[in-house]
Amino acid sequence: MSGTHGTNRTAGPETGPVPPEATQATGETGDRDRALAAVTQRAREVVPEPGVITDHARLRTYECDGLAHYKVTPGLVVIPETVDQLAAVVRACAEHQLPFVARGAGTGLSGGALPRADGVLVVTSRMRTIREVRREDQRAVVEPGVINLDVTRAAAPHGYYYAPDPSSQQICSIGGNVAENSGGAHCLKYGFTTNHVLGAELVTPDGDVVQLGGAAPDAPGYDLLGAVVGSEGTLGIVTAATVRLVRAPEEVRTILAGFASTDHAGAATSAIIGAGIVPAAIEMMDALAIEAAEEAVHCNYPAGAGAVLVIELDGAAVEVEHEFGEVERLCREHEAFELRVATDPAERALIWKGRKSAFAAVGRISPDYIVQDGVIPRTALPEVLRAIADLSESSGVRVANVFHAGDGNLHPLVLFDESVEGAGEAAEKVSGAILDLCIGHGGSITGEHGVGIDKAAYMPRMFNDEDLDTMQLVRCAFDPNSISNPGKVFPTPRLCGEVPGKRKGVHPLQESGLAEVF
């Protein structure tokens, strides 16, 4: 099986707005080499020796994130242990106009941490201190290398937990969660990362260390923190985050409901939300995703189900009891043929096991696959799922569906075998058609995985030129030299001295071979 997302058939990115291996980004090859050598020397002065990597074999360890479809060997890898070390490296990059990319645990699924062959990859995995847990304020201050689940482990003795829970929460880190505005199964009720980050320590692209937000709920002035969360590393590197902790609920009840089809499961989802009930989570898996999960973890979901819903209710015991009665009734009204209820942690873990393992599990039924991430209005679920099934049937490409049904965040898994000629291209075509379906139904090309390099070409399908120009003006305000994760998010990077508006003739970056207009 190839990487978690896609195929490893290429030694360099096949698509993308600015090829990360382009040497012209820092001028002629000689200038680039001198700049890289100067930054390497400075990094060795401030970072302990094991944290400065120049050996080619070791550099290849960092050539991709969780999206193995794109691979580039970085020019230099630096693994700082403190904010001062990281800031010094970024200042050196700024001085020599050398691009840098931040990387956390490397679990991202959009190529957001794809490195540059002519630049520096700054890895935050050794910055993993939980600086403080303040029960009285329901806050914690954590560094970017702290693993998501470790925040909850630190808060649990105080009766609290950290709500955002991506499926990779056992290995993904807070820095990457902040960069991508990660969600998770429980974001339906509790929101995404942006709803739980109150402050950030940020190293700007100039190497300055600044504070955004704080422990208070709403800092005055422009919402710069809101701009940074979800900016995919294009505005700087977050070196600490003040996060909100949530009180552990009095009761949690998890329901597994089996349905004959995704139509029935989707209708039940809309009925539950329409009744005024907001569960902590409503997750859906179709028959193919269930098959994969059974192969991988033997989750023992209802036999013969065309779809299952995992519904979790939490809160005050009396509230959970009332909502459970309503959810049970609505599921049966929409032809659920089996309901199972878990009330203790062991039973809940067993139900969640199949859902949490779904992405990796498809490797049991397909050698290669693409994980997609789109969003649609919840009421459009039945129509879009039928359209995806039609796409699958007409193309002969299998698609497994597993997703956050409560908020319409789809994660279709497009299955293929790279060893079969043309199979990869057919899968890419189906994957793109699914994103078009999401846009056509008033949705989005990403819900939580980010744009990165993988979806930059789709941005003009959602936004017009003026929208994209405005977004890039924000980037230019933070990073006028375009050295912080350049080539990501936007299909054609904007020169930070350009006048906004329609352009005549060939864009300068396109003419120089540094960008492609989609």
Short mmCIF file of C-alpha atoms in Angstrom, two decimals:
data_model
loop_
_atom_site.label_atom_id
_atom_site.label_comp_id
_atom_site.label_asym_id
_atom_site.label_seq_id
_atom_site.Cartn_x
_atom_site.Cartn_y
_atom_site.Cartn_z
CA MET A 1 0.00 0.00 0.00
CA SER A 2 1.19 3.50 -0.69
CA GLY A 3 0.98 6.37 1.75
CA THR A 4 -2.08 7.29 3.73
CA HIS A 5 -3.35 9.39 0.86
CA GLY A 6 -2.57 8.61 -2.74
CA THR A 7 0.32 6.98 -4.51
CA ASN A 8 4.08 7.28 -4.26
CA ARG A 9 4.69 6.97 -7.97
CA THR A 10 6.57 10.25 -8.36
CA ALA A 11 9.84 11.61 -7.09
CA GLY A 12 8.60 15.19 -7.34
CA PRO A 13 5.26 16.96 -7.37
CA GLU A 14 3.24 16.33 -10.50
CA THR A 15 1.11 19.42 -10.13
CA GLY A 16 1.11 22.56 -8.05
CA PRO A 17 1.31 26.31 -8.43
CA VAL A 18 5.03 26.67 -7.71
CA PRO A 19 7.13 23.54 -8.20
CA PRO A 20 8.91 23.21 -4.84
CA GLU A 21 12.06 21.98 -6.54
CA ALA A 22 12.37 25.20 -8.61
CA THR A 23 15.75 26.78 -7.98
CA GLN A 24 14.81 30.13 -9.47
CA ALA A 25 12.95 31.04 -6.27
CA THR A 26 16.19 32.37 -4.79
CA GLY A 27 17.90 33.41 -8.00
CA GLU A 28 20.63 31.52 -9.83
CA THR A 29 21.79 28.14 -8.58
CA GLY A 30 24.97 29.62 -7.11
CA ASP A 31 23.04 32.23 -5.13
CA ARG A 32 20.67 29.55 -3.88
CA ASP A 33 23.53 27.31 -2.75
CA ARG A 34 25.28 30.17 -0.95
CA ALA A 35 22.06 31.16 0.82
CA LEU A 36 21.40 27.57 1.88
CA ALA A 37 24.97 27.21 3.15
CA ALA A 38 24.67 30.43 5.17
CA VAL A 39 21.40 29.35 6.79
CA THR A 40 22.86 25.90 7.50
CA GLN A 41 25.81 27.49 9.27
CA ARG A 42 23.53 29.70 11.35
CA ALA A 43 21.30 26.75 12.23
CA ARG A 44 24.32 24.80 13.50
CA GLU A 45 25.22 27.74 15.73
CA VAL A 46 21.84 27.83 17.48
CA VAL A 47 20.35 24.30 17.22
CA PRO A 48 21.95 21.20 18.81
CA GLU A 49 23.72 19.09 16.17
CA PRO A 50 21.16 16.23 15.90
CA GLY A 51 18.60 18.88 14.93
CA VAL A 52 20.38 20.02 11.76
CA ILE A 53 20.07 17.49 8.94
CA THR A 54 21.95 17.76 5.65
CA ASP A 55 22.55 14.09 4.82
CA HIS A 56 20.56 13.23 1.70
CA ALA A 57 19.33 9.86 2.97
CA ARG A 58 18.04 11.42 6.20
CA LEU A 59 16.53 14.37 4.33
CA ARG A 60 14.38 11.94 2.33
CA THR A 61 12.59 11.01 5.56
CA TYR A 62 10.88 14.39 5.29
CA GLU A 63 10.08 14.43 1.57
CA CYS A 64 6.28 14.33 2.03
CA ASP A 65 3.54 14.58 4.62
CA GLY A 66 0.57 12.20 4.80
CA LEU A 67 -0.17 12.95 1.14
CA ALA A 68 2.49 10.71 -0.39
CA HIS A 69 1.37 11.63 -3.91
CA TYR A 70 3.85 14.54 -3.87
CA LYS A 71 7.48 14.16 -2.80
CA VAL A 72 10.34 16.64 -2.67
CA THR A 73 13.61 16.21 -0.78
CA PRO A 74 14.21 19.37 1.29
CA GLY A 75 17.43 21.34 0.99
CA LEU A 76 17.85 21.44 4.76
CA VAL A 77 15.92 20.14 7.77
CA VAL A 78 16.12 21.94 11.10
CA ILE A 79 14.50 20.58 14.26
CA PRO A 80 14.60 23.34 16.91
CA GLU A 81 13.80 22.68 20.55
CA THR A 82 12.90 26.23 21.65
CA VAL A 83 11.18 29.26 20.23
CA ASP A 84 14.46 31.20 20.29
CA GLN A 85 16.17 28.57 18.14
CA LEU A 86 13.28 28.50 15.69
CA ALA A 87 13.13 32.29 15.44
CA ALA A 88 16.88 32.48 14.78
CA VAL A 89 16.57 30.03 11.88
CA VAL A 90 13.63 31.95 10.40
CA ARG A 91 15.56 35.23 10.72
CA ALA A 92 18.41 33.64 8.80
CA CYS A 93 15.97 32.54 6.09
CA ALA A 94 14.60 36.08 5.89
CA GLU A 95 18.09 37.59 5.69
CA HIS A 96 19.03 35.34 2.78
CA GLN A 97 15.56 35.26 1.16
CA LEU A 98 15.38 31.50 1.51
CA PRO A 99 11.94 29.86 1.58
CA PHE A 100 10.96 27.80 4.62
CA VAL A 101 8.16 25.36 5.37
CA ALA A 102 6.91 24.35 8.82
CA ARG A 103 6.15 20.71 9.60
CA GLY A 104 4.67 19.09 12.68
CA ALA A 105 3.99 15.35 12.86
CA GLY A 106 3.65 15.02 9.08
CA THR A 107 0.09 13.66 9.15
CA GLY A 108 -1.42 16.35 6.88
CA LEU A 109 -3.44 15.24 3.87
CA SER A 110 -3.12 18.16 1.45
CA GLY A 111 0.62 18.51 0.89
CA GLY A 112 0.68 21.58 3.13
CA ALA A 113 4.04 20.54 4.62
CA LEU A 114 5.59 19.56 1.28
CA PRO A 115 9.15 20.90 1.52
CA ARG A 116 11.25 22.92 -0.92
CA ALA A 117 14.40 21.55 -2.49
CA ASP A 118 15.75 25.10 -2.42
CA GLY A 119 14.67 25.83 1.13
CA VAL A 120 14.46 24.85 4.79
CA LEU A 121 12.00 22.50 6.44
CA VAL A 122 11.45 23.61 10.05
CA VAL A 123 10.19 20.63 12.07
CA THR A 124 8.50 21.43 15.39
CA SER A 125 8.26 17.87 16.75
CA ARG A 126 10.79 18.50 19.55
CA MET A 127 8.89 21.52 20.86
CA ARG A 128 6.53 19.38 22.89
CA THR A 129 6.23 21.04 26.29
CA ILE A 130 2.84 21.58 27.88
CA ARG A 131 3.75 24.85 29.50
CA GLU A 132 0.77 25.00 31.84
CA VAL A 133 -2.71 23.64 32.51
CA ARG A 134 -4.92 26.17 34.28
CA ARG A 135 -8.02 24.42 35.57
CA GLU A 136 -9.46 27.64 37.03
CA ASP A 137 -9.37 29.37 33.63
CA GLN A 138 -10.11 26.23 31.59
CA ARG A 139 -6.97 26.92 29.58
CA ALA A 140 -3.75 25.17 28.63
CA VAL A 141 -0.65 26.58 26.96
CA VAL A 142 1.05 24.06 24.71
CA GLU A 143 3.91 24.02 22.22
CA PRO A 144 3.36 22.98 18.58
CA GLY A 145 4.94 19.52 18.87
CA VAL A 146 2.54 18.39 21.60
CA ILE A 147 0.41 15.48 20.41
CA ASN A 148 -3.31 16.30 20.25
CA LEU A 149 -4.39 13.50 22.58
CA ASP A 150 -1.70 14.40 25.12
CA VAL A 151 -3.50 17.68 25.83
CA THR A 152 -6.55 15.71 26.94
CA ARG A 153 -4.35 13.34 28.97
CA ALA A 154 -2.84 16.33 30.80
CA ALA A 155 -6.24 17.90 31.44
CA ALA A 156 -8.13 14.72 32.39
CA PRO A 157 -6.97 14.62 36.05
CA HIS A 158 -8.55 18.06 36.43
CA GLY A 159 -11.87 16.90 34.93
CA TYR A 160 -11.32 18.52 31.51
CA TYR A 161 -10.38 17.55 27.95
CA TYR A 162 -9.42 19.11 24.61
CA ALA A 163 -12.38 18.82 22.23
CA PRO A 164 -10.94 18.87 18.65
CA ASP A 165 -10.25 15.22 17.83
CA PRO A 166 -8.97 14.43 14.33
CA SER A 167 -8.88 10.72 13.52
CA SER A 168 -5.09 10.98 13.78
CA GLN A 169 -5.26 12.52 17.27
CA GLN A 170 -2.91 9.89 18.71
CA ILE A 171 -0.09 11.08 16.44
CA CYS A 172 -0.95 14.53 15.01
CA SER A 173 0.39 17.63 16.76
CA ILE A 174 -1.14 20.90 17.85
CA GLY A 175 0.99 23.02 15.50
CA GLY A 176 -0.37 21.21 12.46
CA ASN A 177 -3.91 21.30 13.89
CA VAL A 178 -3.65 25.09 14.20
CA ALA A 179 -2.16 25.48 10.72
CA GLU A 180 -4.93 23.42 9.09
CA ASN A 181 -7.80 24.36 11.45
CA SER A 182 -8.37 20.65 12.07
CA GLY A 183 -11.75 19.29 13.07
CA GLY A 184 -12.70 15.76 13.97
CA ALA A 185 -15.73 13.70 14.79
CA HIS A 186 -16.87 15.94 17.63
CA CYS A 187 -16.61 19.27 15.79
CA LEU A 188 -20.37 19.09 15.09
CA LYS A 189 -21.11 20.17 18.67
CA TYR A 190 -17.82 21.65 19.81
CA GLY A 191 -16.41 23.32 16.71
CA PHE A 192 -13.05 23.25 14.95
CA THR A 193 -9.60 24.16 16.23
CA THR A 194 -10.29 27.86 15.66
CA ASN A 195 -13.06 27.69 18.28
CA HIS A 196 -10.59 26.39 20.87
CA VAL A 197 -7.49 28.55 20.29
CA LEU A 198 -7.54 31.76 22.31
CA GLY A 199 -3.99 32.89 21.79
CA ALA A 200 -0.82 32.09 19.88
CA GLU A 201 2.86 32.81 20.05
CA LEU A 202 3.88 33.36 16.42
CA VAL A 203 7.26 33.59 14.72
CA THR A 204 6.65 35.90 11.79
CA PRO A 205 8.33 35.42 8.39
CA ASP A 206 10.85 38.09 9.50
CA GLY A 207 11.77 36.02 12.56
CA ASP A 208 10.06 38.24 15.14
CA VAL A 209 8.21 36.60 18.03
CA VAL A 210 4.77 38.12 18.58
CA GLN A 211 1.74 37.33 20.71
CA LEU A 212 -1.74 37.12 19.19
CA GLY A 213 -4.83 36.92 21.38
CA GLY A 214 -4.43 35.62 24.93
CA ALA A 215 -6.21 33.88 27.78
CA ALA A 216 -9.19 36.25 27.60
CA PRO A 217 -12.13 35.12 25.43
CA ASP A 218 -12.05 37.98 22.92
CA ALA A 219 -9.00 40.18 22.40
CA PRO A 220 -9.65 43.70 21.04
CA GLY A 221 -8.60 44.86 17.60
CA TYR A 222 -8.43 43.00 14.32
CA ASP A 223 -8.75 39.23 14.54
CA LEU A 224 -5.18 38.41 13.51
CA LEU A 225 -5.38 35.16 15.45
CA GLY A 226 -8.35 34.13 13.32
CA ALA A 227 -6.30 34.84 10.20
CA VAL A 228 -3.39 32.70 11.42
CA VAL A 229 -5.45 29.66 12.44
CA GLY A 230 -6.02 27.72 9.23
CA SER A 231 -3.49 29.73 7.20
CA GLU A 232 -1.48 26.56 6.48
CA GLY A 233 1.86 28.03 7.52
CA THR A 234 1.76 30.87 5.00
CA LEU A 235 1.70 33.62 7.65
CA GLY A 236 4.39 32.33 10.00
CA ILE A 237 4.99 29.50 12.48
CA VAL A 238 2.96 29.09 15.68
CA THR A 239 5.32 28.16 18.53
CA ALA A 240 2.74 28.00 21.33
CA ALA A 241 -1.04 28.01 21.56
CA THR A 242 -3.37 28.90 24.40
CA VAL A 243 -6.21 26.42 24.03
CA ARG A 244 -9.63 26.11 25.60
CA LEU A 245 -10.34 23.09 27.79
CA VAL A 246 -13.85 21.64 28.00
CA ARG A 247 -15.40 20.15 31.12
CA ALA A 248 -15.81 16.38 30.87
CA PRO A 249 -19.55 15.59 30.47
CA GLU A 250 -21.58 13.90 33.17
CA GLU A 251 -22.71 11.19 30.78
CA VAL A 252 -21.75 9.94 27.32
CA ARG A 253 -23.87 7.55 25.29
CA THR A 254 -22.84 6.16 21.89
CA ILE A 255 -25.31 4.62 19.45
CA LEU A 256 -24.52 2.40 16.46
CA ALA A 257 -27.37 2.31 13.95
CA GLY A 258 -27.51 0.06 10.92
CA PHE A 259 -29.44 1.11 7.77
CA ALA A 260 -30.13 -0.50 4.42
CA SER A 261 -28.71 2.46 2.48
CA THR A 262 -26.96 5.82 2.76
CA ASP A 263 -30.26 7.46 1.74
CA HIS A 264 -31.92 6.18 4.91
CA ALA A 265 -28.93 7.07 7.09
CA GLY A 266 -28.71 10.56 5.57
CA ALA A 267 -32.41 11.16 6.12
CA ALA A 268 -32.07 10.07 9.74
CA THR A 269 -29.17 12.50 10.20
CA SER A 270 -31.22 15.43 8.89
CA ALA A 271 -34.19 14.41 11.03
CA ILE A 272 -32.07 14.35 14.21
CA ILE A 273 -30.59 17.80 13.60
CA GLY A 274 -33.98 19.10 12.44
CA ALA A 275 -35.48 18.00 15.77
CA GLY A 276 -33.19 20.45 17.56
CA ILE A 277 -30.77 17.80 18.81
CA VAL A 278 -27.07 18.53 18.37
CA PRO A 279 -25.15 15.33 19.14
CA ALA A 280 -21.46 15.48 19.96
CA ALA A 281 -20.95 13.49 16.74
CA ILE A 282 -22.82 11.86 13.87
CA GLU A 283 -20.52 9.78 11.66
CA MET A 284 -21.51 7.73 8.60
CA MET A 285 -19.83 4.83 6.80
CA ASP A 286 -21.14 3.12 3.67
CA ALA A 287 -20.98 -0.59 2.81
CA LEU A 288 -17.51 -0.44 1.22
CA ALA A 289 -16.04 1.47 4.16
CA ILE A 290 -17.65 -1.02 6.55
CA GLU A 291 -16.12 -3.89 4.58
CA ALA A 292 -12.66 -2.32 4.90
CA ALA A 293 -13.06 -1.71 8.63
CA GLU A 294 -14.19 -5.29 9.22
CA GLU A 295 -11.14 -6.57 7.33
CA ALA A 296 -8.82 -4.39 9.39
CA VAL A 297 -10.14 -4.28 12.96
CA HIS A 298 -13.11 -6.71 13.09
CA CYS A 299 -15.44 -4.04 14.45
CA ASN A 300 -18.51 -6.28 14.13
CA TYR A 301 -20.84 -3.67 12.69
CA PRO A 302 -24.41 -4.76 11.74
CA ALA A 303 -24.27 -7.50 9.10
CA GLY A 304 -25.68 -6.53 5.72
CA ALA A 305 -25.75 -2.80 6.47
CA GLY A 306 -25.61 -0.48 3.47
CA ALA A 307 -24.64 2.28 5.91
CA VAL A 308 -24.10 2.79 9.62
CA LEU A 309 -24.34 5.88 11.78
CA VAL A 310 -22.22 6.36 14.90
CA ILE A 311 -24.10 8.88 17.03
CA GLU A 312 -22.66 10.18 20.29
CA LEU A 313 -24.63 12.13 22.87
CA ASP A 314 -23.02 13.83 25.85
CA GLY A 315 -23.90 16.31 28.58
CA ALA A 316 -26.03 16.25 31.71
CA ALA A 317 -27.47 12.79 32.38
CA VAL A 318 -31.09 13.95 32.20
CA GLU A 319 -30.43 15.71 28.88
CA VAL A 320 -28.68 12.69 27.39
CA GLU A 321 -31.53 10.41 28.46
CA HIS A 322 -34.11 12.63 26.76
CA GLU A 323 -32.06 13.02 23.55
CA PHE A 324 -31.39 9.30 23.41
CA GLY A 325 -35.12 8.57 23.33
CA GLU A 326 -35.60 10.99 20.45
CA VAL A 327 -32.61 9.72 18.48
CA GLU A 328 -33.75 6.13 18.88
CA ARG A 329 -37.24 7.02 17.67
CA LEU A 330 -35.99 8.98 14.65
CA CYS A 331 -33.56 6.24 13.60
CA ARG A 332 -36.33 3.65 13.69
CA GLU A 333 -38.67 5.98 11.79
CA HIS A 334 -36.04 6.09 9.05
CA GLU A 335 -35.79 2.31 8.94
CA ALA A 336 -32.77 1.54 11.10
CA PHE A 337 -32.84 -2.25 11.35
CA GLU A 338 -30.41 -2.52 14.28
CA LEU A 339 -29.48 -0.25 17.17
CA ARG A 340 -26.70 -0.82 19.69
CA VAL A 341 -25.98 1.41 22.66
CA ALA A 342 -22.70 1.81 24.54
CA THR A 343 -22.62 3.49 27.94
CA ASP A 344 -19.12 2.69 29.23
CA PRO A 345 -15.69 3.60 27.80
CA ALA A 346 -14.86 0.07 26.63
CA GLU A 347 -18.09 -0.33 24.68
CA ARG A 348 -17.75 3.15 23.17
CA ALA A 349 -14.16 2.43 22.10
CA LEU A 350 -15.33 -0.71 20.34
CA ILE A 351 -17.96 1.20 18.35
CA TRP A 352 -15.51 3.98 17.48
CA LYS A 353 -12.76 1.55 16.52
CA GLY A 354 -14.16 0.93 13.04
CA ARG A 355 -14.72 4.62 12.31
CA LYS A 356 -11.36 5.81 13.62
CA SER A 357 -9.51 3.18 11.58
CA ALA A 358 -11.43 3.76 8.35
CA PHE A 359 -8.78 5.67 6.36
CA ALA A 360 -6.02 3.17 7.01
CA ALA A 361 -8.43 0.24 6.76
CA VAL A 362 -9.08 0.72 3.05
CA GLY A 363 -5.53 -0.46 2.49
CA ARG A 364 -6.93 -3.95 3.18
CA ILE A 365 -9.16 -3.79 0.11
CA SER A 366 -7.14 -1.53 -2.22
CA PRO A 367 -3.38 -1.08 -2.80
CA ASP A 368 -3.76 2.66 -3.44
CA TYR A 369 -6.34 5.28 -2.59
CA ILE A 370 -7.02 9.01 -2.50
CA VAL A 371 -8.62 10.56 0.59
CA GLN A 372 -10.84 13.44 -0.47
CA ASP A 373 -12.23 16.18 1.78
CA GLY A 374 -15.22 18.24 0.68
CA VAL A 375 -18.20 19.86 2.37
CA ILE A 376 -21.86 20.06 1.36
CA PRO A 377 -25.05 21.23 3.06
CA ARG A 378 -26.29 18.39 5.25
CA THR A 379 -29.63 18.26 3.43
CA ALA A 380 -27.79 17.51 0.16
CA LEU A 381 -26.24 14.30 1.52
CA PRO A 382 -28.60 11.80 -0.18
CA GLU A 383 -28.37 13.54 -3.56
CA VAL A 384 -24.58 13.92 -3.51
CA LEU A 385 -23.99 10.37 -2.27
CA ARG A 386 -26.15 9.05 -5.12
CA ALA A 387 -24.15 11.19 -7.56
CA ILE A 388 -20.88 9.78 -6.18
CA ALA A 389 -22.28 6.27 -6.60
CA ASP A 390 -23.16 7.09 -10.22
CA LEU A 391 -19.64 8.44 -10.80
CA SER A 392 -18.18 5.25 -9.36
CA GLU A 393 -20.39 3.02 -11.50
CA SER A 394 -19.82 4.92 -14.75
CA SER A 395 -16.03 5.14 -14.26
CA GLY A 396 -15.48 1.70 -12.79
CA VAL A 397 -13.57 3.32 -9.89
CA ARG A 398 -14.63 2.18 -6.44
CA VAL A 399 -15.41 4.87 -3.84
CA ALA A 400 -15.82 4.20 -0.11
CA ASN A 401 -17.61 6.89 1.88
CA VAL A 402 -16.81 7.69 5.50
CA PHE A 403 -17.54 11.14 6.83
CA HIS A 404 -18.85 13.58 9.41
CA ALA A 405 -22.53 13.35 8.45
CA GLY A 406 -23.70 15.88 11.03
CA ASP A 407 -22.00 18.80 9.29
CA GLY A 408 -21.77 17.44 5.75
CA ASN A 409 -17.98 17.04 5.73
CA LEU A 410 -17.35 14.24 3.22
CA HIS A 411 -14.25 12.03 3.09
CA PRO A 412 -14.70 9.84 0.01
CA LEU A 413 -11.93 7.27 -0.40
CA VAL A 414 -11.21 6.77 -4.10
CA LEU A 415 -9.69 3.30 -4.57
CA PHE A 416 -7.35 2.20 -7.36
CA ASP A 417 -4.32 0.08 -8.22
CA GLU A 418 -1.37 2.11 -9.43
CA SER A 419 0.13 -0.93 -11.13
CA VAL A 420 -2.79 -0.92 -13.59
CA GLU A 421 -2.12 1.47 -16.47
CA GLY A 422 -4.38 4.52 -16.35
CA ALA A 423 -5.91 3.61 -12.97
CA GLY A 424 -4.29 6.52 -11.14
CA GLU A 425 -5.47 9.04 -13.71
CA ALA A 426 -9.01 7.64 -13.59
CA ALA A 427 -9.02 7.91 -9.80
CA GLU A 428 -7.80 11.52 -9.95
CA LYS A 429 -10.59 12.33 -12.39
CA VAL A 430 -13.24 10.86 -10.10
CA SER A 431 -11.68 12.65 -7.11
CA GLY A 432 -11.88 15.99 -8.94
CA ALA A 433 -15.46 15.32 -10.04
CA ILE A 434 -16.42 14.79 -6.38
CA LEU A 435 -15.04 18.23 -5.50
CA ASP A 436 -17.04 19.70 -8.39
CA LEU A 437 -20.16 18.07 -6.93
CA CYS A 438 -19.44 19.72 -3.58
CA ILE A 439 -18.99 23.15 -5.17
CA GLY A 440 -22.08 22.67 -7.32
CA HIS A 441 -24.19 22.01 -4.23
CA GLY A 442 -23.04 25.16 -2.46
CA GLY A 443 -20.24 23.48 -0.53
CA SER A 444 -16.48 23.71 -0.26
CA ILE A 445 -13.37 21.93 -1.56
CA THR A 446 -12.10 21.32 1.97
CA GLY A 447 -13.52 20.99 5.43
CA GLU A 448 -10.48 20.23 7.59
CA HIS A 449 -7.59 18.85 5.52
CA GLY A 450 -6.64 22.21 4.00
CA VAL A 451 -5.84 23.33 0.46
CA GLY A 452 -2.06 22.89 0.49
CA ILE A 453 -0.65 22.00 -2.90
CA ASP A 454 -3.25 19.34 -3.61
CA LYS A 455 -6.29 21.59 -4.11
CA ALA A 456 -4.80 24.94 -5.10
CA ALA A 457 -6.03 24.42 -8.67
CA TYR A 458 -9.61 24.28 -7.37
CA MET A 459 -9.55 27.64 -5.58
CA PRO A 460 -10.67 29.61 -8.69
CA ARG A 461 -13.73 27.37 -8.88
CA MET A 462 -14.84 28.71 -5.51
CA PHE A 463 -13.45 32.25 -5.62
CA ASN A 464 -13.11 34.90 -8.31
CA ASP A 465 -9.93 36.86 -9.05
CA GLU A 466 -10.89 39.70 -6.71
CA ASP A 467 -11.48 37.26 -3.83
CA LEU A 468 -8.12 35.58 -4.37
CA ASP A 469 -6.34 38.94 -4.67
CA THR A 470 -7.83 40.07 -1.36
CA MET A 471 -6.72 36.89 0.38
CA GLN A 472 -3.20 37.26 -0.97
CA LEU A 473 -3.03 40.87 0.20
CA VAL A 474 -3.40 39.47 3.72
CA ARG A 475 -0.55 37.03 3.04
CA CYS A 476 1.60 39.86 1.69
CA ALA A 477 0.97 41.93 4.84
CA PHE A 478 2.43 39.12 6.97
CA ASP A 479 5.03 37.89 4.47
CA PRO A 480 5.98 40.54 1.87
CA ASN A 481 8.92 38.43 0.63
CA SER A 482 6.80 35.30 0.11
CA ILE A 483 9.18 32.95 1.92
CA SER A 484 6.76 31.34 4.39
CA ASN A 485 5.45 28.12 2.80
CA PRO A 486 5.32 29.64 -0.69
CA GLY A 487 3.42 27.90 -3.47
CA LYS A 488 0.63 26.60 -1.24
CA VAL A 489 -3.10 27.45 -1.16
CA PHE A 490 -3.17 29.86 -4.11
CA PRO A 491 -3.13 28.70 -7.76
CA THR A 492 -1.01 31.64 -8.94
CA PRO A 493 1.05 33.37 -6.25
CA ARG A 494 0.70 37.12 -6.16
CA LEU A 495 3.77 39.35 -6.22
CA CYS A 496 3.54 41.47 -3.09
CA GLY A 497 4.14 44.68 -5.00
CA GLU A 498 1.46 44.05 -7.59
CA VAL A 499 -1.57 46.28 -7.95
CA PRO A 500 -4.74 44.22 -7.38
CA GLY A 501 -7.08 43.70 -10.28
CA LYS A 502 -7.21 42.03 -13.66
CA ARG A 503 -3.87 41.54 -15.36
CA LYS A 504 -2.98 41.87 -19.00
CA GLY A 505 -0.56 39.50 -20.65
CA VAL A 506 1.42 36.77 -18.96
CA HIS A 507 1.87 36.87 -15.20
CA PRO A 508 5.57 37.46 -14.30
CA LEU A 509 5.78 34.24 -12.29
CA GLN A 510 4.22 32.28 -15.13
CA GLU A 511 6.66 33.81 -17.61
CA SER A 512 9.64 32.85 -15.41
CA GLY A 513 8.41 29.27 -15.14
CA LEU A 514 7.71 29.52 -11.40
CA ALA A 515 3.93 29.27 -11.61
CA GLU A 516 1.21 27.75 -13.68
CA VAL A 517 -2.14 29.41 -14.34
CA PHE A 518 -4.99 26.93 -13.94
#
